[in-house]
Short mmCIF file of C-alpha atoms in Angstrom, two decimals:
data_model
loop_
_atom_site.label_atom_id
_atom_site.label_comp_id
_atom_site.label_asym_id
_atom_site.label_seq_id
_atom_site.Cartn_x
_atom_site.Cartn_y
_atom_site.Cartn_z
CA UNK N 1 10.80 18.42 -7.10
CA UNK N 2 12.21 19.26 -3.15
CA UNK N 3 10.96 16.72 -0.60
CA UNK N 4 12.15 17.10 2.88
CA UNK N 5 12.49 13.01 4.22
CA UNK N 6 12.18 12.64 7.84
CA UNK N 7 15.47 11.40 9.74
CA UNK N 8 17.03 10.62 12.60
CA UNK N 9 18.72 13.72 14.28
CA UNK N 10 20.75 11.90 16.15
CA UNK N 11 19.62 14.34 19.32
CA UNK N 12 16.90 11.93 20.44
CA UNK N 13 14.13 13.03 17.64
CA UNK N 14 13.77 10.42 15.40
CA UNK N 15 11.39 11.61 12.85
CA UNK N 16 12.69 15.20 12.64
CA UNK N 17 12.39 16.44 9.43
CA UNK N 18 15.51 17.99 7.78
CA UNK N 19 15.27 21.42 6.59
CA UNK N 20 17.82 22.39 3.84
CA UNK N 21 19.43 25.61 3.23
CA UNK N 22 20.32 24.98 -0.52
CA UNK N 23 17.00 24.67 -3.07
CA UNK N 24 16.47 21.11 -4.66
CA UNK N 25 18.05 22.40 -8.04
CA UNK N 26 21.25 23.18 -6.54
CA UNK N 27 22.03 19.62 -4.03
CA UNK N 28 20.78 17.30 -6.04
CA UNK N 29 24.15 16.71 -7.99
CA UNK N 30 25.68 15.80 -4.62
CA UNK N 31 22.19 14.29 -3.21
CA UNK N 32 22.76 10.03 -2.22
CA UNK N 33 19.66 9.58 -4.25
CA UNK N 34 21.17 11.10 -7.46
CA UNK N 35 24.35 8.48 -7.50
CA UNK N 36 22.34 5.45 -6.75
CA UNK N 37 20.39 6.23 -9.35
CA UNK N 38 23.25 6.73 -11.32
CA UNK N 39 24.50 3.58 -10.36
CA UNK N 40 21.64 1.52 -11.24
CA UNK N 41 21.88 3.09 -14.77
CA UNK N 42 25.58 2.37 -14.92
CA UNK N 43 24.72 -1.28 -14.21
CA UNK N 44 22.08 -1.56 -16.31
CA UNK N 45 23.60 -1.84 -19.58
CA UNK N 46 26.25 -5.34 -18.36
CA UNK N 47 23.02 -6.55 -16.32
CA UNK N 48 20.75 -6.09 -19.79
CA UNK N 49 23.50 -7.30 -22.13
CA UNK N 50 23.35 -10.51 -19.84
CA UNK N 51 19.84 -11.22 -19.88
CA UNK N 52 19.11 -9.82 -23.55
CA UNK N 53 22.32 -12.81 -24.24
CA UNK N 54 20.96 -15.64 -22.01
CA UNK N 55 16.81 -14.94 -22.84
CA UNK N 56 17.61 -14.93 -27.02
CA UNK N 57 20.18 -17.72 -26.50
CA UNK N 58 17.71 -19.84 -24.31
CA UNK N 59 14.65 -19.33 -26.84
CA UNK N 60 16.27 -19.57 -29.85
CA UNK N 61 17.91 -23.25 -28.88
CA UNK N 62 14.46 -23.92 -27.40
CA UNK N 63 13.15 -23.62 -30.45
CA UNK N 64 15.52 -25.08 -32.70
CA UNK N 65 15.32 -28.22 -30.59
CA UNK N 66 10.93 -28.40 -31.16
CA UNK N 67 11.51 -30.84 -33.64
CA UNK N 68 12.81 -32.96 -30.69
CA UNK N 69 11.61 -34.14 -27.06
CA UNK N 70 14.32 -31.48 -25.85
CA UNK N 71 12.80 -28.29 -27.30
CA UNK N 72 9.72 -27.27 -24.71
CA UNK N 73 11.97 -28.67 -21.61
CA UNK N 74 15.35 -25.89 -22.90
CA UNK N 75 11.88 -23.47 -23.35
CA UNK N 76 10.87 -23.91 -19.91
CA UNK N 77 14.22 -23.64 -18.43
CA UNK N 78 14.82 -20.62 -20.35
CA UNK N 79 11.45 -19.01 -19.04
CA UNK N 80 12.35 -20.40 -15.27
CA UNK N 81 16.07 -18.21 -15.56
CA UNK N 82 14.49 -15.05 -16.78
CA UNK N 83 12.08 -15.53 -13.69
CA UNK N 84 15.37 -15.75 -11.75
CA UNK N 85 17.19 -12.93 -13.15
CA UNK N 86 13.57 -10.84 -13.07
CA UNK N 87 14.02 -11.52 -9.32
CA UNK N 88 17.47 -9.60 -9.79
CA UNK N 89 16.38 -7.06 -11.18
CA UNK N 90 13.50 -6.14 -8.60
CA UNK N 91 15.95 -6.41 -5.59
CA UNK N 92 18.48 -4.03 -7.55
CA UNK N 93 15.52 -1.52 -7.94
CA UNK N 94 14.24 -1.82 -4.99
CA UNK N 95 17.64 -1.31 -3.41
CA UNK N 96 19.02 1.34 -6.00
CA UNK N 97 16.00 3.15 -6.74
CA UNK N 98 13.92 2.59 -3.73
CA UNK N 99 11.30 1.32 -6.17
CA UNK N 100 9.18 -1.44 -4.04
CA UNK N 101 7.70 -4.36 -6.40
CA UNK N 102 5.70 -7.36 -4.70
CA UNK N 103 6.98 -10.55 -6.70
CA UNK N 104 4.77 -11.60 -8.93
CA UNK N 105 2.24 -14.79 -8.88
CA UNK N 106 4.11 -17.98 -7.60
CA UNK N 107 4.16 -20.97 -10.11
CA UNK N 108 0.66 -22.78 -9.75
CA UNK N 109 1.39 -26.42 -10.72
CA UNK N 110 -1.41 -29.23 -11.30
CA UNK N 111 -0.02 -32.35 -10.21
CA UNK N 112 3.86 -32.73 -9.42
CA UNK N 113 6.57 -33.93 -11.40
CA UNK N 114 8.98 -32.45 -14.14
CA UNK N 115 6.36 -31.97 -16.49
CA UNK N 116 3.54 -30.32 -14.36
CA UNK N 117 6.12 -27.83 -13.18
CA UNK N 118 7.31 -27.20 -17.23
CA UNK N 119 3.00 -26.66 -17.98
CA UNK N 120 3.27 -24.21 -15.03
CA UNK N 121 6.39 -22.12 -16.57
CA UNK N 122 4.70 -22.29 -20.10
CA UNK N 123 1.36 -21.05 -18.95
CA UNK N 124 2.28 -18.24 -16.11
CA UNK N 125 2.34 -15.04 -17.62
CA UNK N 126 5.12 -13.83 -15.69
CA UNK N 127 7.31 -16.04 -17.37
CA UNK N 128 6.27 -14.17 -20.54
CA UNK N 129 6.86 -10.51 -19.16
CA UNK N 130 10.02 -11.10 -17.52
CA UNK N 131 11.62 -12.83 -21.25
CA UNK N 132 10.05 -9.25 -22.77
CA UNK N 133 11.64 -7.67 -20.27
CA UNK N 134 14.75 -9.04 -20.43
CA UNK N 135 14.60 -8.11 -24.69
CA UNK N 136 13.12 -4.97 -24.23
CA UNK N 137 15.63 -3.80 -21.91
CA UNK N 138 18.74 -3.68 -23.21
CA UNK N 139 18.18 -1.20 -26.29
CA UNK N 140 16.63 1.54 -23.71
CA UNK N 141 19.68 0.50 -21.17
CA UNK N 142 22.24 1.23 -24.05
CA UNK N 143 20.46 4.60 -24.71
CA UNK N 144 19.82 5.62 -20.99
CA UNK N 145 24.03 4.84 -20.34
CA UNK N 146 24.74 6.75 -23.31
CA UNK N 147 22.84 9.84 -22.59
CA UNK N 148 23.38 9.89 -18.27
CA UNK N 149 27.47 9.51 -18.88
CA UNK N 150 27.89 11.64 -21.21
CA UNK N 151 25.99 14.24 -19.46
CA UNK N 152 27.75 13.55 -16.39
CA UNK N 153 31.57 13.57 -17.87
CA UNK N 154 30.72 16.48 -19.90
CA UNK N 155 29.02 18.30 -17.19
CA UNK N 156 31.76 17.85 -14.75
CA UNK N 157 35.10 18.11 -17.13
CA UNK N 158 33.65 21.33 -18.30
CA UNK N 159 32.60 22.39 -14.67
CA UNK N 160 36.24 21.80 -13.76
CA UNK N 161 37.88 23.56 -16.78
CA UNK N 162 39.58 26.11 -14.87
CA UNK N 163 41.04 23.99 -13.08
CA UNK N 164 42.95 21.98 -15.30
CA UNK N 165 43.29 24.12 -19.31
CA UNK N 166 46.88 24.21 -18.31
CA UNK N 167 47.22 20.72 -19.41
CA UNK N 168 47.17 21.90 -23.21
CA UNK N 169 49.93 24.41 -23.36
CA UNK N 170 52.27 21.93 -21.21
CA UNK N 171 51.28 18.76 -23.24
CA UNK N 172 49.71 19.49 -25.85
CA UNK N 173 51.14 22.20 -27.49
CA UNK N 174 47.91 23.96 -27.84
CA UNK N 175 46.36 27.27 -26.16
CA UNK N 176 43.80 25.52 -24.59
CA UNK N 177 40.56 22.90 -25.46
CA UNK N 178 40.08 23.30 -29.27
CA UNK N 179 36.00 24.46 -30.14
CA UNK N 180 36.92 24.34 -33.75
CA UNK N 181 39.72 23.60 -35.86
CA UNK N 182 40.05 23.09 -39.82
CA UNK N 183 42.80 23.91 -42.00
CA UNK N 184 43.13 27.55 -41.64
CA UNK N 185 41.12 28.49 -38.56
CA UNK N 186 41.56 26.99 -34.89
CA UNK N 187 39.33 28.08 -31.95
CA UNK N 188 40.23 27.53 -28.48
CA UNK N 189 38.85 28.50 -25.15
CA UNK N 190 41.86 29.72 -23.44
CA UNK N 191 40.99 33.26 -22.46
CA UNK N 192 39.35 34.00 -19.27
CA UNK N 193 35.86 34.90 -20.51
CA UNK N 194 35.76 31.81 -22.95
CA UNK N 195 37.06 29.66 -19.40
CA UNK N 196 34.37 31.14 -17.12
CA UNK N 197 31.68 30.36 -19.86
CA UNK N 198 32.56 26.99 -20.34
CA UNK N 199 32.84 26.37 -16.61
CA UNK N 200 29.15 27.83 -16.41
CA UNK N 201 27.96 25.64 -19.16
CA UNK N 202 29.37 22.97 -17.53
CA UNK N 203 27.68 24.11 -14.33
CA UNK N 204 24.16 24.08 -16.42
CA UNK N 205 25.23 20.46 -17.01
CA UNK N 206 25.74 19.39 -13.78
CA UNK N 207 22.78 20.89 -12.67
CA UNK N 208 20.62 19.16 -15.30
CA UNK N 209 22.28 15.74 -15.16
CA UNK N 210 20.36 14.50 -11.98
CA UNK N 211 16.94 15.14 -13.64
CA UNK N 212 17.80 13.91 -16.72
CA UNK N 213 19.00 10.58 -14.90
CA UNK N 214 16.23 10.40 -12.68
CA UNK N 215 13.81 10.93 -15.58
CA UNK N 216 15.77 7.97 -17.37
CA UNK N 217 14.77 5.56 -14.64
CA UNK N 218 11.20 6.71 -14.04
CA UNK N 219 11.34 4.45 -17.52
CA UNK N 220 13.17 1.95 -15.64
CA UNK N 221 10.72 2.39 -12.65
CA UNK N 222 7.07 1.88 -15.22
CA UNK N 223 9.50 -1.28 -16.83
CA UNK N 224 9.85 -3.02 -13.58
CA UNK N 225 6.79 -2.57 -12.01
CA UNK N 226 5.17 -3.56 -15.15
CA UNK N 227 6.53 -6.37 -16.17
CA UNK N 228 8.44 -7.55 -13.48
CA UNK N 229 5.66 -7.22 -10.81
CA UNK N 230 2.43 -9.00 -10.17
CA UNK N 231 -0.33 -7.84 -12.43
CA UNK N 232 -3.95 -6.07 -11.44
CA UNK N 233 -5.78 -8.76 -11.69
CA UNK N 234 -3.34 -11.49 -9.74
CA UNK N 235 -2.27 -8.45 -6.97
CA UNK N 236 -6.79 -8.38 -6.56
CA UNK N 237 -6.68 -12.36 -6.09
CA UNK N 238 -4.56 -11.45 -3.50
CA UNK N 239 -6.05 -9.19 -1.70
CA UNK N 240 -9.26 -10.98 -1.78
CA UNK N 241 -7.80 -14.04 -0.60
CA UNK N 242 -6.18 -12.16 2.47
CA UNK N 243 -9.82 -10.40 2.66
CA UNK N 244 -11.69 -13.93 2.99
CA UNK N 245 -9.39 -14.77 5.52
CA UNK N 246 -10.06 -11.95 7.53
CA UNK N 247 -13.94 -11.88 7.28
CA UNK N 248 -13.56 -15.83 8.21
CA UNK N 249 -11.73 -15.46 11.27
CA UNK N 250 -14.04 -12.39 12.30
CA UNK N 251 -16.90 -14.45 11.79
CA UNK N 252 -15.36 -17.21 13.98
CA UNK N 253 -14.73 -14.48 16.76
CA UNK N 254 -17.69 -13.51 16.46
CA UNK N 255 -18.83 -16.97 16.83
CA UNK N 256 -17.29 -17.15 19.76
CA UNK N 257 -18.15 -14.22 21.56
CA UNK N 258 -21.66 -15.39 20.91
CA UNK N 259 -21.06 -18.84 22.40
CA UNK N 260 -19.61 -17.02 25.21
CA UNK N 261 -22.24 -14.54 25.98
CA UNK N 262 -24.68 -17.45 25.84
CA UNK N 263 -22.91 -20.00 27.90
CA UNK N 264 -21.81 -16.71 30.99
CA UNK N 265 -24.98 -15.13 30.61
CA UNK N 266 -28.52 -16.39 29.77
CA UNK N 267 -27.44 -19.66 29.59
CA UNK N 268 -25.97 -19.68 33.22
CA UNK N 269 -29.26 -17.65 34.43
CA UNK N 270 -31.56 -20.45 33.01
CA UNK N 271 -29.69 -22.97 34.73
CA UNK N 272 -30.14 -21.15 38.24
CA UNK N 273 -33.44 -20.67 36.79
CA UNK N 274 -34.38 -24.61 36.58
CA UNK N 275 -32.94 -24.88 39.57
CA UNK N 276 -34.62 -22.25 41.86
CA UNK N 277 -38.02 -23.38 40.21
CA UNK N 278 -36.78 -27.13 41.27
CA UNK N 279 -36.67 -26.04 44.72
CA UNK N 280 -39.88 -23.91 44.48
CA UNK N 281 -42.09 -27.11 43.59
CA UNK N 282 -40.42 -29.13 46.71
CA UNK N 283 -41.55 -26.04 48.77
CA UNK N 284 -44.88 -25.41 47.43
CA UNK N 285 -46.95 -28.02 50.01
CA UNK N 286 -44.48 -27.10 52.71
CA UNK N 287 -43.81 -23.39 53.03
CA UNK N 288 -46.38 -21.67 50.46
CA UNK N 289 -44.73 -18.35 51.45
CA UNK N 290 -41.62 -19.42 50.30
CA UNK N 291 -42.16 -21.08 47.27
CA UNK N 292 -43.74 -17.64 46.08
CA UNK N 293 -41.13 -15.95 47.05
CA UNK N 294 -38.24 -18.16 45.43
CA UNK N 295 -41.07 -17.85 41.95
CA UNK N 296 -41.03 -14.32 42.35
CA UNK N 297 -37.23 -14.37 42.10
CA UNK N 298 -37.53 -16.49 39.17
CA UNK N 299 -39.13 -14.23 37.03
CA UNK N 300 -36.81 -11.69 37.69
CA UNK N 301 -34.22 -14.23 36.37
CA UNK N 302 -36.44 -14.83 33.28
CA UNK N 303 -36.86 -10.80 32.64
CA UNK N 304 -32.98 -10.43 33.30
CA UNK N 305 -32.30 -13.70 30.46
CA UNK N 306 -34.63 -12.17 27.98
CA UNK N 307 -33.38 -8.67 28.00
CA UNK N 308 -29.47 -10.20 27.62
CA UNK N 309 -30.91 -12.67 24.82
CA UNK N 310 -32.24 -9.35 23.46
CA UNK N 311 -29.25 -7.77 23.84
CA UNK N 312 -27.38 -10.75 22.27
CA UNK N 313 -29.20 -11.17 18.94
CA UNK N 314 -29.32 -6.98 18.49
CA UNK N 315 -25.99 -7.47 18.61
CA UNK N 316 -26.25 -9.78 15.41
CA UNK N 317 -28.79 -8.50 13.50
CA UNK N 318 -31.46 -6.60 15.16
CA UNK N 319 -35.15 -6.93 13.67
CA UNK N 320 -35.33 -3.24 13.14
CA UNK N 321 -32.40 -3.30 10.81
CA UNK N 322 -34.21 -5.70 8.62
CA UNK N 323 -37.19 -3.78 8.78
CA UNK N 324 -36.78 -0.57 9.06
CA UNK N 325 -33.72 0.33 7.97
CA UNK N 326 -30.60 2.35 9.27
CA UNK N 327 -32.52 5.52 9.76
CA UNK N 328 -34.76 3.82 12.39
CA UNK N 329 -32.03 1.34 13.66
CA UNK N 330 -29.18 3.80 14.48
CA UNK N 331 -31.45 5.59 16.11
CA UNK N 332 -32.23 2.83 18.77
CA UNK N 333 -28.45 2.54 18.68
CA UNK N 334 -27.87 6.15 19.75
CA UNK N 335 -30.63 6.09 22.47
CA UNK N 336 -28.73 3.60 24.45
CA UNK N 337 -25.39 5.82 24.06
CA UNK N 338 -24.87 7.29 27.07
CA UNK N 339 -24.13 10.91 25.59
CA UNK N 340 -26.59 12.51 23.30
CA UNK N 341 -26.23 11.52 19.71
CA UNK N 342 -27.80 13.53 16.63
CA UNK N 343 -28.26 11.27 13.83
CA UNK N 344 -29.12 12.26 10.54
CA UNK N 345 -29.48 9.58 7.30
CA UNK N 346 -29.93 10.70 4.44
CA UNK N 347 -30.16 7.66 1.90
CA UNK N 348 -32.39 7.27 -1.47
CA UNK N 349 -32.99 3.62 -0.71
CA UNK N 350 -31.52 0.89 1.10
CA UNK N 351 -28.02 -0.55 0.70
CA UNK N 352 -27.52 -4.27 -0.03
CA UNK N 353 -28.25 -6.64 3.06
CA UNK N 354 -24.80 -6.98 3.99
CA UNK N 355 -23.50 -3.49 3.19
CA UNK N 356 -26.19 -2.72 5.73
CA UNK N 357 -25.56 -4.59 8.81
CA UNK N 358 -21.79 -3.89 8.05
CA UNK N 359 -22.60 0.09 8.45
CA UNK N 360 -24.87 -0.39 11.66
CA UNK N 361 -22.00 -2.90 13.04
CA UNK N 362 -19.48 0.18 12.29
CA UNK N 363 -22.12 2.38 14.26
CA UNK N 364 -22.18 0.54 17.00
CA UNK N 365 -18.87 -0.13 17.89
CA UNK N 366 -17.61 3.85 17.16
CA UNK N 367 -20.37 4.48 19.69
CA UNK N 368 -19.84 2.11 22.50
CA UNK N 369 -15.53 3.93 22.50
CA UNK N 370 -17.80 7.00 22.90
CA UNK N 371 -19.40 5.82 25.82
CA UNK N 372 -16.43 4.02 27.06
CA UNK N 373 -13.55 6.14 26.22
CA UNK N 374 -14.17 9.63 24.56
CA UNK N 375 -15.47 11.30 27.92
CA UNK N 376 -17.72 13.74 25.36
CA UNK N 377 -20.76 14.95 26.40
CA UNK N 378 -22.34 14.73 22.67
CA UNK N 379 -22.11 12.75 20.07
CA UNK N 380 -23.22 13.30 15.87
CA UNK N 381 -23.95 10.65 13.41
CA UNK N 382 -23.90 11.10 9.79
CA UNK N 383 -25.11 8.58 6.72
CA UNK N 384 -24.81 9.85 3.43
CA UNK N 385 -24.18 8.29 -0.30
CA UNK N 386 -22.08 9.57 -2.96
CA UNK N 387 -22.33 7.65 -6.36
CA UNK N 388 -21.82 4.19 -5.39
CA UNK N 389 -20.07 4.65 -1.88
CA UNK N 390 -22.35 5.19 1.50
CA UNK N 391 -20.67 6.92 3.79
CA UNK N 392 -20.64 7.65 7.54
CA UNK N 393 -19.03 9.66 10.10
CA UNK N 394 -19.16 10.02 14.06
CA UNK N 395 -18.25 12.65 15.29
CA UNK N 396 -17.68 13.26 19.37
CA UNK N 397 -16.56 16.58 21.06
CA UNK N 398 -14.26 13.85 23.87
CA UNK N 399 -10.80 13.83 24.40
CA UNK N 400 -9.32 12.51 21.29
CA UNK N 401 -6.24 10.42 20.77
CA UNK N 402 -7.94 7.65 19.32
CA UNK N 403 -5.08 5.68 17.13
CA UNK N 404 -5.79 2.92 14.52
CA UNK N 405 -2.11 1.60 14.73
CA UNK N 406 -2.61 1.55 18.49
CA UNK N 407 -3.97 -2.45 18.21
CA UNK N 408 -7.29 -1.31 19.26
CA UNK N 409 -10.97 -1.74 18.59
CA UNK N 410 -10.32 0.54 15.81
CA UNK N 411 -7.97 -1.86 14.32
CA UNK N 412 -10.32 -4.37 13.20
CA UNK N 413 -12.78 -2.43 12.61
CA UNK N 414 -10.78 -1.30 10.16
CA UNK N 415 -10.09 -5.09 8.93
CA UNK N 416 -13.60 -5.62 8.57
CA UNK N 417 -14.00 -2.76 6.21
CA UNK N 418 -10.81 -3.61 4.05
CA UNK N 419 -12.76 -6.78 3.80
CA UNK N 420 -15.38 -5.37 1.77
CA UNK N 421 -13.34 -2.88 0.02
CA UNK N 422 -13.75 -0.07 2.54
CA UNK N 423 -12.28 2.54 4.23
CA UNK N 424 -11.90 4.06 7.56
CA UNK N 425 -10.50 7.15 8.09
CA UNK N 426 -9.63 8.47 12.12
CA UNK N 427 -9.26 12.08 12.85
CA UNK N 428 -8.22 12.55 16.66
CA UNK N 429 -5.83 15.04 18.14
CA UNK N 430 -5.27 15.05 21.91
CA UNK N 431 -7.53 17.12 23.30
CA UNK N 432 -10.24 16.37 21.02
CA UNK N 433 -12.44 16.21 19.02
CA UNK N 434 -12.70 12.97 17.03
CA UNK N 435 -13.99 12.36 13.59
CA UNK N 436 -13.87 8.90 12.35
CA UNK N 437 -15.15 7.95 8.74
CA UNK N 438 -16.05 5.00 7.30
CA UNK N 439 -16.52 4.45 3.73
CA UNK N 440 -18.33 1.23 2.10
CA UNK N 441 -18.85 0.78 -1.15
CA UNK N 442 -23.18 0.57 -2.10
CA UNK N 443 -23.15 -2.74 -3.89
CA UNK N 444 -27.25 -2.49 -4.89
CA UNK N 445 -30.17 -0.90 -3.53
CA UNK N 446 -32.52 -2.45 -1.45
CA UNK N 447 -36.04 -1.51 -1.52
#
């Protein structure tokens, strides 16, 4: 398969993609990617011989030594150097055949001590894949060296046949390489036909040899990544551990920004509140006119508090969320956008709680860049499901450019949805217009 790889020009265009004269079929004997896989197959078979020796050797003393206090520690050191060498062998894919494999679980001891960490070797199941690995191996390292060398010295020496048939009649007293021989007949190619066919044989060879290597380590590549990498179920612990700890530091942001808003805002307006009200009463037997006046000012203040307060906890978790749903609460959303927004839901029933407030959240915040940012004069809202993912989409007719990797708003935005196991997806060429879409998964109805 051709795949043009993007590259450095060395004109000032990094990223340039290379365009090459010569189809896939016909480079890839001479391609970097071809020997280095070569290369890791070469090395395969002394690296496999060398674990297959030290993983049999390790176990079998292990457990010829059960019958005494020495067996299970040899065991455990045994497991603990085919973790090692399984180490090895992921940095020699990863640097041979560009094959990127997260290391596996780390060992998760109870206690410390020599024999907590030998109950942690015994029980982690990467210990277990890397010994299979390092059995398994070798027989389909033996057969992969086998077949790639002999393809490649055949393919070559009979590419190059021209080149160097003379060698028989000088030094070996023969017309040329011998196809058959028995007692009374004797076949050579030493004609120019039979010389230009085996040169094009050879030539089929050489052609071949590259995918037949780099269908030899695909083998190699499945082998690696699954035994010698983390499994499904310890790679989800760890994305749901890096997922926690991004929905607890947006929650203490957001904790934050809330104290904040409270403490600049209506807090700091209730303050001058008590205060002007203070000064009213002192005022009141005095200069009637006044007082009124400074009370009329106060209950500006008050309406000016409430409507931020207002402001505050719609920010949370507005009451029409709860009880009217998206439809009606996106809606309010869009009214105080300050382009017109079409918004069209179209849900059976309601999503689960959270799934909910994390889709008018998403809302929100896509809305406010349109009124801050997109300098559109219209707006479009869409909520949909499909199977058990809701979807939405805003769509603005602005001036585009909006970038994800850019660091902004969009960023964690983004966070928060790979929190939940969602999506967002940001469409935005300069010049406009910009579609972003966020998928969530439904997790329940609601009713």
């Amino acid at each position: 398969m051709a795949t043009d790889y993007g590259y450095d020009s060395g004109l000032g265009f990094p990223g340039t993609v290379r365009r090459h004269r010569l189809p896939a079929g016909l480079r890839a004997p001479f391609e970097g990617r071809t020997w280095r896989e070569f290369g890791y197959v070469l090395l395969s078979l002394p690296i496999s011989i060398l674990m297959f020796t030290y993983a049999v050797t390790m176990v079998s003393l292990g457990a010829g030594l059960l019958v005494t206090f020495l067996g299970i520690p040899v065991f455990a050191a045994g497991l603990a150097g085919c973790r090692g060498l399984g180490a090895l062998e992921r940095a020699r894919a990863r640097g041979l055949l560009g094959l990127e494999v997260a290391d596996p679980e780390p060992l998760r001891t109870r206690g410390s001590g020599f024999m907590a960490w030998i109950g942690a070797v015994l029980k982690s199941g990467t210990s277990w894949r890397t010994l299979l690995y390092s059995v398994l191996h070798l027989p389909w390292a033996l057969f992969s060296f086998v077949v790639a060398v002999n393809f490649w010295v055949y393919g070559w020496a009979l590419l190059t046949y021209p080149l160097w048939f003379w060698v028989f009649p000088a030094y070996a007293g023969q017309d040329g390489l011998q196809l058959y021989g028995d007692q009374t007949h004797h076949i050579y190619l030493d004609n120019p036909f039979e010389i230009g066919v085996t040169a094009l044989v050879g030539l089929l060879f050489t052609l071949a040899t590259p995918w037949i290597v780099r269908a030899l380590t695909t083998v190699d590549r499945v082998m690696v990544h699954g035994l010698l990498g983390p499994t499904r179920l310890s790679a989800r612990v760890v994305e749901l551990e890096s997922d926690r700890g991004v929905v607890v530091d947006t929650a203490a942001a957001d904790l934050r920004r809330i104290e904040r808003d409270l403490h600049d805002g209506a807090q700091a307006r209730l303050v001058a509140l008590a205060m002007d009200l203070g000064l009213a009463k002192e005022k009141l037997t005095e200069d009637p006119q006044a007082a009124a006046r400074m009370v009329d000012e106060a209950h500006g203040e008050v309406k000016t508090a409430l409507q931020e307060l207002r402001d505050l906890a719609r920010g949370i978790h507005p009451a029409v969320l709860t009880d009217r749903g998206l439809d009606a609460a996106l809606s309010s959303v869009a009214s105080r956008c300050t382009v017109p927004v079409q918004v069209e839901v179209d849900l059976p029933s309601r999503p689960a709680p959270a799934i909910e407030g994390i889709a008018y959240f998403t809302v929100s915040e896509l809305l406010q860049n349109v009124s801050k940012h997109a300098l559109a004069t219209g707006a479009a809202v869409d909520v949909w499901r499909v199977e058990d993912r809701l979807l939405l989409q805003v769509v603005d007719n602005g001036v585009g450019g909006a970038d994800v990797s850019a660091g902004s708003g969009l960023a964690g935005l983004a966070e928060r949805l790979d929190a939940v196991d969602g999506i967002l997806v940001v469409d935005s060429p300069v010049g406009g217009p910009t579609r972003v879409t966020a998928e969530l998964p439904w997790r329940g109805d609601r009713v």
